[in-house]
């Protein structure tokens, strides 16, 4: 994520729908044997705006896509981070032709030394 939506007019075009990953700053706590954190990341799901609800159910499809993406991500874990948990959602329609849905996830991290 590099504020892609904010500068959409100045960038090369990218296909939509698109998903961008934004990692929040990570603050590590040192203790015996390693480092620990409680971190967050955001997925920016960007789709084309199809019009107001009065023009049909297609305008709600963006939320179906968000649900599909969230189902794929919730519970994801790795060697140094625990299962991702969905903790918030925002919808940003401050741009003329697109809708940006931001899904917030929390995780715990651990790194041994």
mmCIF file with all atom_site columns, N, CA and C in Angstrom, residues 5 8 14-20 44-50 58-66 69 91-93 95-101:
data_model
loop_
_atom_site.group_PDB
_atom_site.id
_atom_site.type_symbol
_atom_site.label_atom_id
_atom_site.label_alt_id
_atom_site.label_comp_id
_atom_site.label_asym_id
_atom_site.label_entity_id
_atom_site.label_seq_id
_atom_site.pdbx_PDB_ins_code
_atom_site.Cartn_x
_atom_site.Cartn_y
_atom_site.Cartn_z
_atom_site.occupancy
_atom_site.B_iso_or_equiv
_atom_site.pdbx_formal_charge
_atom_site.auth_seq_id
_atom_site.auth_comp_id
_atom_site.auth_asym_id
_atom_site.auth_atom_id
_atom_site.pdbx_PDB_model_num
ATOM 1   N N  . UNK A 1 5   ? -4.785  4.917   -3.859  1.00 0.00 ? 5   UNK A N  1
ATOM 2   C CA . UNK A 1 5   ? -6.070  5.529   -4.206  1.00 0.00 ? 5   UNK A CA 1
ATOM 3   C C  . UNK A 1 5   ? -5.973  7.049   -4.204  1.00 0.00 ? 5   UNK A C  1
ATOM 4   N N  . UNK A 1 8   ? -4.458  8.244   -7.585  1.00 0.00 ? 8   UNK A N  1
ATOM 5   C CA . UNK A 1 8   ? -4.884  7.410   -8.705  1.00 0.00 ? 8   UNK A CA 1
ATOM 6   C C  . UNK A 1 8   ? -4.759  8.130   -10.047 1.00 0.00 ? 8   UNK A C  1
ATOM 7   N N  . UNK A 1 14  ? -4.056  0.559   -12.847 1.00 0.00 ? 14  UNK A N  1
ATOM 8   C CA . UNK A 1 14  ? -3.983  -0.818  -12.362 1.00 0.00 ? 14  UNK A CA 1
ATOM 9   C C  . UNK A 1 14  ? -5.386  -1.398  -12.420 1.00 0.00 ? 14  UNK A C  1
ATOM 10  N N  . UNK A 1 15  ? -5.431  -2.714  -12.667 1.00 0.00 ? 15  UNK A N  1
ATOM 11  C CA . UNK A 1 15  ? -6.717  -3.397  -12.804 1.00 0.00 ? 15  UNK A CA 1
ATOM 12  C C  . UNK A 1 15  ? -7.469  -3.429  -11.488 1.00 0.00 ? 15  UNK A C  1
ATOM 13  N N  . UNK A 1 16  ? -8.781  -3.379  -11.579 1.00 0.00 ? 16  UNK A N  1
ATOM 14  C CA . UNK A 1 16  ? -9.654  -3.513  -10.417 1.00 0.00 ? 16  UNK A CA 1
ATOM 15  C C  . UNK A 1 16  ? -10.619 -4.652  -10.681 1.00 0.00 ? 16  UNK A C  1
ATOM 16  N N  . UNK A 1 17  ? -11.000 -5.388  -9.654  1.00 0.00 ? 17  UNK A N  1
ATOM 17  C CA . UNK A 1 17  ? -10.690 -5.112  -8.252  1.00 0.00 ? 17  UNK A CA 1
ATOM 18  C C  . UNK A 1 17  ? -9.225  -5.368  -7.943  1.00 0.00 ? 17  UNK A C  1
ATOM 19  N N  . UNK A 1 18  ? -8.749  -4.679  -6.900  1.00 0.00 ? 18  UNK A N  1
ATOM 20  C CA . UNK A 1 18  ? -7.362  -4.809  -6.458  1.00 0.00 ? 18  UNK A CA 1
ATOM 21  C C  . UNK A 1 18  ? -7.345  -4.865  -4.934  1.00 0.00 ? 18  UNK A C  1
ATOM 22  N N  . UNK A 1 19  ? -6.340  -5.530  -4.401  1.00 0.00 ? 19  UNK A N  1
ATOM 23  C CA . UNK A 1 19  ? -6.152  -5.588  -2.950  1.00 0.00 ? 19  UNK A CA 1
ATOM 24  C C  . UNK A 1 19  ? -4.728  -5.137  -2.653  1.00 0.00 ? 19  UNK A C  1
ATOM 25  N N  . UNK A 1 20  ? -4.602  -4.133  -1.789  1.00 0.00 ? 20  UNK A N  1
ATOM 26  C CA . UNK A 1 20  ? -3.303  -3.629  -1.362  1.00 0.00 ? 20  UNK A CA 1
ATOM 27  C C  . UNK A 1 20  ? -3.145  -3.912  0.133   1.00 0.00 ? 20  UNK A C  1
ATOM 28  N N  . UNK A 1 44  ? -6.651  -2.989  1.717   1.00 0.00 ? 44  UNK A N  1
ATOM 29  C CA . UNK A 1 44  ? -7.411  -1.984  0.981   1.00 0.00 ? 44  UNK A CA 1
ATOM 30  C C  . UNK A 1 44  ? -7.958  -2.680  -0.260  1.00 0.00 ? 44  UNK A C  1
ATOM 31  N N  . UNK A 1 45  ? -9.266  -2.913  -0.274  1.00 0.00 ? 45  UNK A N  1
ATOM 32  C CA . UNK A 1 45  ? -9.922  -3.589  -1.391  1.00 0.00 ? 45  UNK A CA 1
ATOM 33  C C  . UNK A 1 45  ? -10.564 -2.502  -2.245  1.00 0.00 ? 45  UNK A C  1
ATOM 34  N N  . UNK A 1 46  ? -10.085 -2.365  -3.475  1.00 0.00 ? 46  UNK A N  1
ATOM 35  C CA . UNK A 1 46  ? -10.509 -1.265  -4.341  1.00 0.00 ? 46  UNK A CA 1
ATOM 36  C C  . UNK A 1 46  ? -11.286 -1.828  -5.525  1.00 0.00 ? 46  UNK A C  1
ATOM 37  N N  . UNK A 1 47  ? -12.491 -1.309  -5.715  1.00 0.00 ? 47  UNK A N  1
ATOM 38  C CA . UNK A 1 47  ? -13.351 -1.739  -6.817  1.00 0.00 ? 47  UNK A CA 1
ATOM 39  C C  . UNK A 1 47  ? -13.907 -0.512  -7.538  1.00 0.00 ? 47  UNK A C  1
ATOM 40  N N  . UNK A 1 48  ? -14.446 -0.752  -8.710  1.00 0.00 ? 48  UNK A N  1
ATOM 41  C CA . UNK A 1 48  ? -15.128 0.319   -9.434  1.00 0.00 ? 48  UNK A CA 1
ATOM 42  C C  . UNK A 1 48  ? -16.484 0.569   -8.795  1.00 0.00 ? 48  UNK A C  1
ATOM 43  N N  . UNK A 1 49  ? -16.890 1.821   -8.762  1.00 0.00 ? 49  UNK A N  1
ATOM 44  C CA . UNK A 1 49  ? -18.210 2.179   -8.258  1.00 0.00 ? 49  UNK A CA 1
ATOM 45  C C  . UNK A 1 49  ? -19.212 1.978   -9.383  1.00 0.00 ? 49  UNK A C  1
ATOM 46  N N  . UNK A 1 50  ? -20.300 1.244   -9.093  1.00 0.00 ? 50  UNK A N  1
ATOM 47  C CA . UNK A 1 50  ? -21.288 0.956   -10.141 1.00 0.00 ? 50  UNK A CA 1
ATOM 48  C C  . UNK A 1 50  ? -22.541 1.798   -10.023 1.00 0.00 ? 50  UNK A C  1
ATOM 49  N N  . UNK A 1 58  ? -26.088 -4.643  -7.883  1.00 0.00 ? 58  UNK A N  1
ATOM 50  C CA . UNK A 1 58  ? -24.668 -4.677  -8.219  1.00 0.00 ? 58  UNK A CA 1
ATOM 51  C C  . UNK A 1 58  ? -23.846 -3.774  -7.308  1.00 0.00 ? 58  UNK A C  1
ATOM 52  N N  . UNK A 1 59  ? -24.445 -2.722  -6.791  1.00 0.00 ? 59  UNK A N  1
ATOM 53  C CA . UNK A 1 59  ? -23.698 -1.802  -5.944  1.00 0.00 ? 59  UNK A CA 1
ATOM 54  C C  . UNK A 1 59  ? -23.308 -2.453  -4.616  1.00 0.00 ? 59  UNK A C  1
ATOM 55  N N  . UNK A 1 60  ? -23.920 -3.573  -4.255  1.00 0.00 ? 60  UNK A N  1
ATOM 56  C CA . UNK A 1 60  ? -23.566 -4.276  -3.027  1.00 0.00 ? 60  UNK A CA 1
ATOM 57  C C  . UNK A 1 60  ? -22.525 -5.370  -3.257  1.00 0.00 ? 60  UNK A C  1
ATOM 58  N N  . UNK A 1 61  ? -22.171 -5.631  -4.511  1.00 0.00 ? 61  UNK A N  1
ATOM 59  C CA . UNK A 1 61  ? -21.207 -6.682  -4.831  1.00 0.00 ? 61  UNK A CA 1
ATOM 60  C C  . UNK A 1 61  ? -19.857 -6.448  -4.165  1.00 0.00 ? 61  UNK A C  1
ATOM 61  N N  . UNK A 1 62  ? -19.510 -5.195  -3.953  1.00 0.00 ? 62  UNK A N  1
ATOM 62  C CA . UNK A 1 62  ? -18.235 -4.891  -3.306  1.00 0.00 ? 62  UNK A CA 1
ATOM 63  C C  . UNK A 1 62  ? -18.165 -5.555  -1.937  1.00 0.00 ? 62  UNK A C  1
ATOM 64  N N  . UNK A 1 63  ? -19.271 -5.626  -1.225  1.00 0.00 ? 63  UNK A N  1
ATOM 65  C CA . UNK A 1 63  ? -19.268 -6.228  0.101   1.00 0.00 ? 63  UNK A CA 1
ATOM 66  C C  . UNK A 1 63  ? -19.160 -7.747  0.020   1.00 0.00 ? 63  UNK A C  1
ATOM 67  N N  . UNK A 1 64  ? -19.687 -8.344  -1.042  1.00 0.00 ? 64  UNK A N  1
ATOM 68  C CA . UNK A 1 64  ? -19.487 -9.782  -1.256  1.00 0.00 ? 64  UNK A CA 1
ATOM 69  C C  . UNK A 1 64  ? -18.007 -10.073 -1.476  1.00 0.00 ? 64  UNK A C  1
ATOM 70  N N  . UNK A 1 65  ? -17.338 -9.218  -2.242  1.00 0.00 ? 65  UNK A N  1
ATOM 71  C CA . UNK A 1 65  ? -15.910 -9.388  -2.478  1.00 0.00 ? 65  UNK A CA 1
ATOM 72  C C  . UNK A 1 65  ? -15.137 -9.239  -1.169  1.00 0.00 ? 65  UNK A C  1
ATOM 73  N N  . UNK A 1 66  ? -15.495 -8.257  -0.361  1.00 0.00 ? 66  UNK A N  1
ATOM 74  C CA . UNK A 1 66  ? -14.834 -8.063  0.936   1.00 0.00 ? 66  UNK A CA 1
ATOM 75  C C  . UNK A 1 66  ? -14.998 -9.298  1.814   1.00 0.00 ? 66  UNK A C  1
ATOM 76  N N  . UNK A 1 69  ? -12.663 -12.061 0.538   1.00 0.00 ? 69  UNK A N  1
ATOM 77  C CA . UNK A 1 69  ? -11.276 -11.780 0.895   1.00 0.00 ? 69  UNK A CA 1
ATOM 78  C C  . UNK A 1 69  ? -11.053 -12.023 2.390   1.00 0.00 ? 69  UNK A C  1
ATOM 79  N N  . UNK A 1 91  ? -15.457 1.846   4.850   1.00 0.00 ? 91  UNK A N  1
ATOM 80  C CA . UNK A 1 91  ? -15.701 2.017   3.421   1.00 0.00 ? 91  UNK A CA 1
ATOM 81  C C  . UNK A 1 91  ? -15.451 3.472   3.081   1.00 0.00 ? 91  UNK A C  1
ATOM 82  N N  . UNK A 1 92  ? -14.618 3.696   2.083   1.00 0.00 ? 92  UNK A N  1
ATOM 83  C CA . UNK A 1 92  ? -14.225 5.041   1.676   1.00 0.00 ? 92  UNK A CA 1
ATOM 84  C C  . UNK A 1 92  ? -14.727 5.278   0.257   1.00 0.00 ? 92  UNK A C  1
ATOM 85  N N  . UNK A 1 93  ? -15.617 6.235   0.105   1.00 0.00 ? 93  UNK A N  1
ATOM 86  C CA . UNK A 1 93  ? -16.115 6.574   -1.224  1.00 0.00 ? 93  UNK A CA 1
ATOM 87  C C  . UNK A 1 93  ? -15.811 8.038   -1.525  1.00 0.00 ? 93  UNK A C  1
ATOM 88  N N  . UNK A 1 95  ? -13.722 9.099   -3.587  1.00 0.00 ? 95  UNK A N  1
ATOM 89  C CA . UNK A 1 95  ? -13.170 9.185   -4.930  1.00 0.00 ? 95  UNK A CA 1
ATOM 90  C C  . UNK A 1 95  ? -14.312 8.948   -5.920  1.00 0.00 ? 95  UNK A C  1
ATOM 91  N N  . UNK A 1 96  ? -14.260 9.576   -7.053  1.00 0.00 ? 96  UNK A N  1
ATOM 92  C CA . UNK A 1 96  ? -15.391 9.590   -7.970  1.00 0.00 ? 96  UNK A CA 1
ATOM 93  C C  . UNK A 1 96  ? -15.817 8.225   -8.487  1.00 0.00 ? 96  UNK A C  1
ATOM 94  N N  . UNK A 1 97  ? -14.884 7.441   -9.001  1.00 0.00 ? 97  UNK A N  1
ATOM 95  C CA . UNK A 1 97  ? -15.254 6.231   -9.724  1.00 0.00 ? 97  UNK A CA 1
ATOM 96  C C  . UNK A 1 97  ? -14.890 4.938   -9.020  1.00 0.00 ? 97  UNK A C  1
ATOM 97  N N  . UNK A 1 98  ? -14.413 5.020   -7.795  1.00 0.00 ? 98  UNK A N  1
ATOM 98  C CA . UNK A 1 98  ? -14.015 3.800   -7.109  1.00 0.00 ? 98  UNK A CA 1
ATOM 99  C C  . UNK A 1 98  ? -14.558 3.768   -5.686  1.00 0.00 ? 98  UNK A C  1
ATOM 100 N N  . UNK A 1 99  ? -14.578 2.566   -5.130  1.00 0.00 ? 99  UNK A N  1
ATOM 101 C CA . UNK A 1 99  ? -14.915 2.357   -3.721  1.00 0.00 ? 99  UNK A CA 1
ATOM 102 C C  . UNK A 1 99  ? -13.723 1.642   -3.095  1.00 0.00 ? 99  UNK A C  1
ATOM 103 N N  . UNK A 1 100 ? -13.275 2.145   -1.966  1.00 0.00 ? 100 UNK A N  1
ATOM 104 C CA . UNK A 1 100 ? -12.174 1.532   -1.235  1.00 0.00 ? 100 UNK A CA 1
ATOM 105 C C  . UNK A 1 100 ? -12.723 1.004   0.085   1.00 0.00 ? 100 UNK A C  1
ATOM 106 N N  . UNK A 1 101 ? -12.659 -0.301  0.262   1.00 0.00 ? 101 UNK A N  1
ATOM 107 C CA . UNK A 1 101 ? -13.054 -0.922  1.527   1.00 0.00 ? 101 UNK A CA 1
ATOM 108 C C  . UNK A 1 101 ? -11.779 -1.303  2.252   1.00 0.00 ? 101 UNK A C  1
#
